[in-house]
C-alpha cells in the first residue's frame, strides 16, 4: 500500500473525533450543526492535502486545534465590536455614536422587562410612545412638540410626504446635498411624492429667488444644512430669519433639515459653522429635523421638533407608524437627552462629544501610553507618537481639523498594508489608517479600557 493510501485510511472519521474529549466539550458548548460542519471541513482539507501533496498532519491534536478555530468562527456573531483607531469620531461605517454606560444600563433595564412604553401610568390607559422624550426635548430645545423616527432620512421623507405631497418644495441649488450612504435630497424628494423646485445657483441664492418661485402649488420651503461640504468664496445664502418672514407672508411652512443636530455651544471650541438646535428653534422655524447619532451622540434616530400643529399632522400620517422607533432606541434617547439638561456635563458624559472636544494633551497622554506599551513588546517595528489631525466624520463639521496625537507604526518585516489588513482581520478587530507609509493609531477614538487589547492586537499582527 502506498503512503497516500495509508494516510487516507488513518484519517479519523467524524464519529471518532466526536468521541474525543474535545469533541464532547464542543458538543456541549456550541451548536451541534457547527461542530459537525467544522469537523467535516477539516477532514476534507486534510484529505485534499494528502491527495495533492502526499502528506498532512492527521494527528488528533493538530486537527483538534483547526476544528476549534473553525467552530469559533462559525458560531461567533457577525456584528461585533471593533477598536476605532481612525480618529474619526462619527464614523458611519463603524456605527457612528458609541453610547455611555449610563445610557446602556437604561437600555438594558427597559429591554429586559415590560415597560410603560405605550401605557399611561397616571390614568391607567393607553399612552403615547413618544411621551417619554417629549418633556426633555421640549426643555432642552425650547420646541413646542417633538417626534422621533428611525433616522433623519426617514424624518425628512415623512415631513415632505406630510406637508408637500403633490406640491412644490422650494430648495436652494446650493443645498441639494448627498449624504454618504445614498441619501440624496432630490431622490428623497421624489420618493415622498413632493416636487423639487430648485432655486438660485450653486454658490448664490437670494431671497427673491425663493419669492419668485412661490405659486399656488407651493407646499413647503426647505432649508438644508450643508452637512458634509462647504461652498466657499463668492457665496450668498438666505438667512433663516428672512425665510421665516417669507414663509409667514405666504402662509407656507418652513422646514430646516439640520443634519447633525448639535445641541451644545461650539464657539468656545472655535467652531462657528454649526447651527445649534436651540438657536434655530428660537427663529420659529415650523419644523426642524436632525440625526440622533451624529453630534447629538445618541442612538440612530431622526428627531423632529417644531410647532404642535405640524407635529400632530405628522402623527396622523400612516407613514409615521412605518418609521416608528422601538423601545430600545427610546430608552437610549431619553437617557442621552437627559445629559443635556446640564450642558457642561453633556460634553463629559456623551462619548461622541467627549472624544471630539477632549484636550489634545489628554490624547497625547493616551498615545504615549499606547506607544510605550507597544515598544516594550515589539522590536520589529519603528514606533513613535506623532501629531496629526482627526475629523468629526458622519458629514459633520467637514471644515474642522481636530488636532490629535497618533501612534505611528512602521513595520520592518511586513508592509504597512499587510499590517493594516492583519489588524482588520484580527482579534480584537482594529481599524486604523495609513499615512505616508506608516500605520497610524489615532488615540482620540481609542478608549482607555481598550488600550491593553489594542496593544495585544498589534503585537499579534506583527508576530
Ligand atoms: C446626515 C444627514 C441626513 C441623514 O440622516 P441619517 O440620520 O443618517 O438618516 C439628512 N440630512 C442631512 C442634512 C444630514 O446631514
Coordinates of C-alpha atoms and ligand atoms in Angstrom, one line a residue:
X1 CA 0.0 0.0 0.0
X2 CA 1.4 3.4 -0.9
X3 CA 1.9 6.2 1.6
X4 CA -1.1 8.2 0.4
X5 CA -3.4 5.2 0.8
X6 CA -2.1 4.6 4.3
X7 CA -2.6 8.2 5.4
X8 CA -6.1 8.3 4.0
X9 CA -7.0 5.2 5.9
X10 CA -5.7 6.6 9.1
X11 CA -7.6 9.8 8.7
X12 CA -10.1 9.8 11.6
X13 CA -13.8 9.8 11.0
X14 CA -16.4 12.3 12.1
X15 CA -17.6 9.9 14.8
X16 CA -14.2 9.2 16.1
X17 CA -13.5 12.9 16.5
X18 CA -16.9 13.4 18.2
X19 CA -15.8 10.9 20.9
X20 CA -12.5 12.5 21.9
X21 CA -12.7 14.8 25.0
X22 CA -12.6 17.9 22.8
X23 CA -15.4 16.6 20.7
X24 CA -17.6 16.1 23.7
X25 CA -16.7 19.5 25.0
X26 CA -17.6 21.2 21.7
X27 CA -21.0 19.5 21.6
X28 CA -21.8 20.9 25.0
X29 CA -20.6 24.4 24.2
X30 CA -21.5 25.0 20.6
X31 CA -24.4 24.3 18.2
X32 CA -24.0 20.6 17.0
X33 CA -24.6 21.7 13.4
X34 CA -21.4 23.9 13.5
X35 CA -19.4 21.2 15.3
X36 CA -20.2 18.7 12.6
X37 CA -19.5 21.2 9.8
X38 CA -16.2 22.2 11.3
X39 CA -15.1 18.5 11.7
X40 CA -16.2 17.6 8.1
X41 CA -14.4 20.7 6.7
X42 CA -11.1 19.9 8.5
X43 CA -11.2 16.2 7.4
X44 CA -11.9 17.3 3.8
X45 CA -8.9 19.7 3.9
X46 CA -6.6 17.0 5.3
X47 CA -7.8 14.5 2.6
X48 CA -7.2 17.0 -0.2
X49 CA -3.7 17.7 1.2
X50 CA -2.9 14.0 1.3
X51 CA -4.1 13.6 -2.3
X52 CA -2.3 16.7 -3.6
X53 CA 0.8 17.0 -1.6
X54 CA 1.1 13.4 -0.3
X55 CA 1.3 14.5 3.3
X56 CA -0.9 16.1 6.0
X57 CA -0.9 16.5 9.8
X58 CA -3.6 14.0 10.7
X59 CA -2.8 13.9 14.4
X60 CA -5.8 14.4 16.7
X61 CA -4.0 17.4 18.4
X62 CA -3.3 19.1 15.1
X63 CA -6.8 18.6 13.7
X64 CA -8.4 19.5 17.0
X65 CA -6.9 22.9 17.0
X66 CA -8.1 23.7 13.5
X67 CA -11.5 22.4 14.2
X68 CA -11.9 24.5 17.3
X69 CA -10.9 27.7 15.4
X70 CA -13.4 26.8 12.7
X71 CA -16.2 26.2 15.3
X72 CA -15.5 29.5 17.0
X73 CA -15.6 31.3 13.7
X74 CA -18.9 29.7 12.7
X75 CA -20.6 30.4 16.0
X76 CA -19.3 33.9 16.5
X77 CA -21.6 36.9 15.8
X78 CA -21.2 38.8 12.6
X79 CA -21.8 42.2 14.2
X80 CA -19.1 42.7 16.7
X81 CA -17.2 45.5 18.5
X82 CA -14.1 46.9 16.8
X83 CA -11.5 49.3 18.1
X84 CA -11.8 52.5 16.2
X85 CA -8.2 53.9 15.8
X86 CA -9.1 56.1 12.8
X87 CA -9.7 59.2 14.9
X88 CA -13.0 59.7 13.0
X89 CA -15.5 60.1 15.8
X90 CA -18.8 59.9 14.0
X91 CA -17.7 57.0 11.7
X92 CA -20.8 55.9 9.9
X93 CA -19.3 52.6 8.7
X94 CA -18.2 51.8 12.3
X95 CA -21.7 52.6 13.8
X96 CA -21.5 56.3 14.4
X97 CA -22.1 57.1 18.1
X98 CA -20.9 54.8 21.0
X99 CA -23.2 55.1 23.9
X100 CA -22.2 55.7 27.5
X101 CA -22.5 53.1 30.3
X102 CA -25.4 55.0 31.8
X103 CA -27.3 55.0 28.6
X104 CA -26.6 51.3 28.0
X105 CA -27.8 50.5 31.5
X106 CA -31.1 52.2 30.8
X107 CA -31.4 50.3 27.5
X108 CA -30.7 47.0 29.3
X109 CA -33.2 47.7 32.0
X110 CA -36.0 48.6 29.6
X111 CA -35.3 45.9 27.1
X112 CA -35.1 43.1 29.7
X113 CA -38.6 43.7 31.1
X114 CA -42.0 45.0 30.4
X115 CA -42.3 48.8 30.4
X116 CA -44.8 51.6 30.2
X117 CA -43.9 52.1 26.6
X118 CA -47.4 52.9 25.5
X119 CA -49.2 52.9 28.8
X120 CA -50.1 56.0 30.8
X121 CA -49.5 55.0 34.4
X122 CA -51.3 58.1 35.8
X123 CA -54.5 57.3 34.0
X124 CA -54.3 53.5 33.7
X125 CA -54.9 53.5 30.0
X126 CA -53.2 53.6 26.6
X127 CA -50.4 56.1 26.5
X128 CA -48.1 57.6 23.9
X129 CA -44.8 56.1 22.9
X130 CA -43.2 59.5 22.2
X131 CA -44.3 61.0 25.5
X132 CA -41.2 59.6 27.1
X133 CA -38.9 62.1 25.3
X134 CA -41.3 65.0 24.9
X135 CA -40.7 66.7 28.1
X136 CA -36.9 66.5 28.0
X137 CA -36.7 67.5 24.3
X138 CA -39.0 70.5 25.0
X139 CA -36.9 71.5 27.9
X140 CA -33.6 71.4 26.1
X141 CA -34.6 72.7 22.7
X142 CA -37.5 75.0 23.6
X143 CA -39.6 73.5 20.9
X144 CA -43.4 73.1 21.2
X145 CA -43.6 69.5 20.3
X146 CA -41.5 66.5 19.1
X147 CA -41.5 63.2 17.3
X148 CA -38.7 60.7 16.8
X149 CA -38.5 58.3 13.8
X150 CA -35.9 55.7 12.6
X151 CA -33.3 58.1 11.2
X152 CA -33.1 61.6 9.8
X153 CA -33.6 60.3 6.3
X154 CA -37.0 59.0 7.4
X155 CA -37.7 62.2 9.2
X156 CA -37.1 64.2 6.0
X157 CA -39.1 61.8 4.0
X158 CA -42.0 61.8 6.4
X159 CA -42.1 65.6 6.6
X160 CA -42.0 66.1 2.8
X161 CA -44.7 63.4 2.4
X162 CA -46.9 65.0 5.1
X163 CA -46.6 68.7 4.1
X164 CA -45.8 68.6 0.4
X165 CA -47.1 65.5 -1.3
X166 CA -48.0 66.6 -4.9
X167 CA -46.8 70.1 -4.1
X168 CA -43.6 72.0 -4.8
X169 CA -40.8 72.3 -2.3
X170 CA -38.5 75.2 -2.8
X171 CA -34.8 74.4 -2.1
X172 CA -31.7 76.4 -2.9
X173 CA -29.4 74.8 -5.5
X174 CA -26.5 75.2 -3.0
X175 CA -28.3 72.9 -0.6
X176 CA -29.2 69.9 -2.8
X177 CA -27.0 67.6 -0.7
X178 CA -26.0 64.0 -1.0
X179 CA -25.2 62.4 2.4
X180 CA -23.0 59.3 2.3
X181 CA -25.0 56.1 2.2
X182 CA -27.2 57.1 -0.7
X183 CA -29.3 59.8 0.9
X184 CA -29.7 62.3 -2.0
X185 CA -32.1 65.1 -1.4
X186 CA -33.6 65.1 -4.9
X187 CA -34.3 61.3 -4.6
X188 CA -35.8 61.5 -1.2
X189 CA -38.0 64.3 -2.5
X190 CA -39.4 62.2 -5.4
X191 CA -39.9 59.2 -3.1
X192 CA -42.0 61.4 -0.8
X193 CA -44.2 62.5 -3.7
X194 CA -43.1 66.1 -3.4
X195 CA -41.9 68.1 -6.4
X196 CA -38.5 69.7 -6.2
X197 CA -38.4 73.3 -7.1
X198 CA -34.7 74.3 -7.3
X199 CA -33.9 78.0 -7.0
X200 CA -30.7 80.1 -7.2
X201 CA -27.3 78.8 -8.2
X202 CA -24.7 76.6 -6.6
X203 CA -22.9 79.4 -4.9
X204 CA -25.6 82.1 -4.6
X205 CA -29.2 82.1 -3.7
X206 CA -31.1 85.2 -2.7
X207 CA -34.4 85.9 -1.1
X208 CA -36.0 87.0 -4.4
X209 CA -35.2 83.5 -5.8
X210 CA -37.4 81.9 -3.2
X211 CA -40.0 84.6 -3.7
X212 CA -40.1 84.3 -7.5
X213 CA -40.7 80.5 -7.1
X214 CA -43.8 80.9 -4.9
X215 CA -47.0 79.9 -6.6
X216 CA -50.4 78.3 -5.6
X217 CA -48.9 74.8 -5.6
X218 CA -46.0 75.6 -3.2
X219 CA -46.2 73.3 -0.2
X220 CA -43.0 73.9 1.7
X221 CA -39.8 76.0 1.9
X222 CA -36.9 73.7 2.8
X223 CA -33.5 74.8 4.1
X224 CA -30.9 72.1 4.3
X225 CA -27.7 72.4 6.3
X226 CA -24.7 71.7 4.0
X227 CA -23.5 69.0 6.3
X228 CA -20.6 67.3 4.6
X229 CA -19.3 70.1 2.4
X230 CA -18.8 73.8 2.3
X231 CA -19.1 76.2 -0.6
X232 CA -16.6 79.0 0.0
X233 CA -15.6 82.1 -1.9
X234 CA -18.2 84.2 -3.7
X235 CA -21.3 82.9 -1.9
X236 CA -24.6 84.0 -0.5
X237 CA -27.5 82.2 1.1
X238 CA -30.6 83.4 2.7
X239 CA -30.9 83.6 6.5
X240 CA -33.4 81.5 8.4
X241 CA -35.0 84.7 9.6
X242 CA -35.6 86.1 6.1
X243 CA -37.0 82.7 5.0
X244 CA -39.3 82.8 8.1
X245 CA -40.6 86.2 7.1
X246 CA -41.3 85.0 3.6
X247 CA -43.0 81.8 4.8
X248 CA -45.3 83.8 7.1
X249 CA -46.2 86.2 4.4
X250 CA -47.3 83.4 2.1
X251 CA -48.5 81.1 4.8
X252 CA -46.2 78.3 3.7
X253 CA -44.5 76.2 6.3
X254 CA -40.7 76.4 6.7
X255 CA -38.6 73.4 7.4
X256 CA -34.9 73.2 8.3
X257 CA -33.0 69.9 7.9
X258 CA -30.2 70.5 10.3
X259 CA -28.4 67.1 9.7
X260 CA -26.2 66.8 12.7
X261 CA -28.3 68.2 15.4
X262 CA -25.8 70.0 17.6
X263 CA -27.1 71.0 21.0
X264 CA -24.1 72.5 22.6
X265 CA -22.3 75.8 22.0
X266 CA -19.3 75.1 19.9
X267 CA -18.0 78.6 19.9
X268 CA -15.7 78.0 22.9
X269 CA -14.1 75.4 20.7
X270 CA -13.6 77.9 17.9
X271 CA -16.3 76.4 15.7
X272 CA -18.9 78.8 14.3
X273 CA -20.3 76.9 11.3
X274 CA -22.7 74.5 13.1
X275 CA -26.1 75.9 13.9
X276 CA -27.4 74.9 17.4
X277 CA -30.8 73.3 17.5
X278 CA -31.9 75.7 20.3
X279 CA -31.0 78.8 18.2
X280 CA -32.9 77.5 15.2
X281 CA -36.0 76.8 17.4
X282 CA -35.8 80.4 18.5
X283 CA -36.2 81.6 14.9
X284 CA -39.7 80.0 14.9
X285 CA -39.0 77.6 12.0
X286 CA -42.0 75.4 11.8
X287 CA -40.3 72.0 11.5
X288 CA -36.6 71.1 12.3
X289 CA -35.1 67.7 11.7
X290 CA -31.8 66.2 12.8
X291 CA -30.0 62.9 13.4
X292 CA -29.8 61.2 16.8
X293 CA -26.4 59.6 16.2
X294 CA -24.3 62.4 14.8
X295 CA -23.3 65.3 17.0
X296 CA -26.1 64.6 19.4
X297 CA -24.3 61.4 20.3
X298 CA -27.3 59.2 20.9
X299 CA -28.9 56.2 19.1
X300 CA -29.8 56.1 15.5
X301 CA -32.9 58.2 15.0
X302 CA -34.5 61.2 13.3
X303 CA -35.6 63.9 15.7
X304 CA -38.3 66.2 14.5
X305 CA -39.1 69.3 16.6
X306 CA -41.4 72.1 15.8
X307 CA -44.9 73.6 16.2
X308 CA -47.5 71.4 17.8
X309 CA -49.9 71.6 14.8
X310 CA -47.3 70.3 12.4
X311 CA -46.2 67.5 14.8
X312 CA -49.8 66.5 15.1
X313 CA -50.2 66.4 11.3
X314 CA -47.1 64.1 11.2
X315 CA -48.5 61.8 13.8
X316 CA -51.7 61.4 11.7
X317 CA -49.7 60.3 8.6
X318 CA -49.8 56.4 8.4
X319 CA -46.1 56.5 7.3
X320 CA -45.2 57.5 10.9
X321 CA -46.2 54.1 12.0
X322 CA -43.9 52.6 9.4
X323 CA -40.9 54.5 10.7
X324 CA -41.5 54.4 14.4
X325 CA -38.7 53.7 16.8
X326 CA -38.5 50.8 19.2
X327 CA -38.3 50.8 23.0
X328 CA -34.5 50.2 23.0
X329 CA -34.0 53.3 20.9
X330 CA -36.4 55.3 23.0
X331 CA -34.6 54.2 26.2
X332 CA -31.3 55.3 24.7
X333 CA -32.7 58.6 23.6
X334 CA -34.2 59.5 26.9
X335 CA -31.0 58.8 28.8
X336 CA -28.9 60.6 26.2
X337 CA -31.1 63.7 26.1
X338 CA -31.2 63.8 29.9
X339 CA -27.4 64.5 29.8
X340 CA -28.2 67.8 28.0
X341 CA -30.1 69.2 30.9
X342 CA -26.7 70.2 32.2
X343 CA -24.7 71.3 29.2
X344 CA -21.3 71.1 30.8
X345 CA -22.0 67.5 31.8
X346 CA -23.1 66.6 28.3
X347 CA -19.6 67.2 27.0
X348 CA -18.2 64.9 29.8
X349 CA -20.8 62.2 29.7
X350 CA -21.6 61.7 26.0
X351 CA -18.8 59.7 24.4
X352 CA -19.1 61.5 21.0
X353 CA -18.8 64.9 22.5
X354 CA -16.1 63.8 24.9
X355 CA -14.0 62.3 22.1
X356 CA -14.4 65.4 19.9
X357 CA -13.6 68.0 22.5
X358 CA -11.1 66.3 24.8
X359 CA -7.9 68.3 25.2
X360 CA -5.1 67.4 22.9
X361 CA -2.8 66.8 26.0
X362 CA -5.1 64.1 27.1
X363 CA -5.0 62.4 23.7
X364 CA -1.2 62.8 23.8
X365 CA -1.0 61.0 27.1
X366 CA -3.1 58.1 25.8
X367 CA -1.0 57.9 22.6
X368 CA 2.2 57.9 24.7
X369 CA 0.8 55.1 26.9
X370 CA -0.1 53.0 23.8
X371 CA 3.4 53.7 22.3
X372 CA 5.2 52.8 25.4
X373 CA 3.3 49.5 25.8
X374 CA 3.9 48.6 22.2
X375 CA 7.7 49.4 22.4
X376 CA 8.1 47.1 25.3
X377 CA 6.7 44.2 23.4
X378 CA 7.6 44.9 19.8
X379 CA 11.1 45.0 18.4
X380 CA 10.4 44.6 14.6
X381 CA 8.8 48.0 14.0
X382 CA 9.5 51.7 14.4
X383 CA 7.1 53.2 16.9
X384 CA 6.6 56.9 17.5
X385 CA 4.0 59.3 18.7
X386 CA 3.1 61.9 16.0
X387 CA 0.9 64.9 15.7
X388 CA -1.9 64.7 13.3
X389 CA -5.5 65.9 12.7
X390 CA -8.7 63.9 13.1
X391 CA -12.1 64.6 11.5
X392 CA -15.5 64.6 13.1
X393 CA -17.0 62.4 10.3
X394 CA -20.6 61.5 9.7
X395 CA -21.0 64.5 7.5
X396 CA -20.4 66.8 10.5
X397 CA -18.0 69.8 10.7
X398 CA -16.2 68.9 7.5
X399 CA -14.0 72.0 7.6
X400 CA -12.7 71.4 11.1
X401 CA -9.4 69.7 11.8
X402 CA -9.2 68.5 15.3
X403 CA -5.5 68.5 16.5
X404 CA -4.7 65.0 17.7
X405 CA -1.9 62.5 18.5
X406 CA -1.4 59.2 16.9
X407 CA 0.9 56.2 17.3
X408 CA 2.8 55.7 14.1
X409 CA 4.0 52.2 13.4
X410 CA 6.4 51.3 10.6
X411 CA 6.8 47.6 10.5
X412 CA 10.1 46.1 9.4
X413 CA 9.2 42.6 8.5
X414 CA 5.9 43.2 6.7
X415 CA 4.4 46.0 4.6
X416 CA 2.2 48.7 6.1
X417 CA -0.8 47.4 4.0
X418 CA -0.3 43.9 5.4
X419 CA -0.3 45.3 9.0
X420 CA -3.5 47.2 8.3
X421 CA -5.1 44.0 6.9
X422 CA -4.0 41.8 9.8
X423 CA -5.4 44.3 12.3
X424 CA -8.6 44.5 10.4
X425 CA -9.0 40.7 10.4
X426 CA -7.5 40.1 13.8
X427 CA -8.8 39.7 17.3
X428 CA -9.6 42.3 18.5
X429 CA -10.6 43.9 15.3
X430 CA -8.6 47.2 14.9
X431 CA -9.4 49.7 12.3
X432 CA -6.5 52.1 11.6
X433 CA -5.4 54.4 8.8
X434 CA -2.3 54.6 6.7
X435 CA -0.5 57.8 6.1
X436 CA 2.8 58.2 4.3
X437 CA 4.0 54.6 4.7
X438 CA 3.1 54.4 8.3
X439 CA 0.2 52.9 10.1
X440 CA -1.5 55.4 12.4
X441 CA -3.4 54.6 15.5
X442 CA -5.2 57.8 16.4
X443 CA -5.6 57.9 20.2
X444 CA -8.6 60.2 20.0
X445 CA -11.1 57.4 19.4
X446 CA -9.4 54.7 21.5
X447 CA -10.9 54.3 24.9
X448 CA -8.7 53.8 28.0
X449 CA -10.2 50.4 28.5
X450 CA -9.2 49.4 25.0
X451 CA -5.5 50.1 25.3
X452 CA -4.4 46.7 26.6
X453 CA -6.5 44.9 24.0
X454 CA -5.2 47.2 21.2
X455 CA -1.6 46.5 22.2
X456 CA -2.2 42.8 22.2
X457 CA -3.8 43.0 18.8
X458 CA -0.9 44.9 17.3
X459 CA 1.6 42.5 18.9
X460 CA -0.2 39.5 17.4
X461 CA -0.3 41.2 14.0
X462 CA 3.4 41.8 14.0
X463 CA 4.4 38.4 15.4
Ligands
LIG1 C1 -26.9 63.0 7.9 C2 -28.0 63.8 7.2 C3 -29.2 63.2 6.9 C4 -29.5 61.8 7.1 O1 -29.5 61.5 8.4 P1 -29.5 60.0 8.9 O2 -29.7 60.1 10.4 O3 -28.1 59.4 8.6 O4 -30.6 59.2 8.2 C5 -30.1 64.1 6.3 N1 -29.9 65.4 6.1 C6 -28.7 66.0 6.4 C7 -28.5 67.4 6.1 C8 -27.7 65.2 7.0 O5 -26.6 65.8 7.4

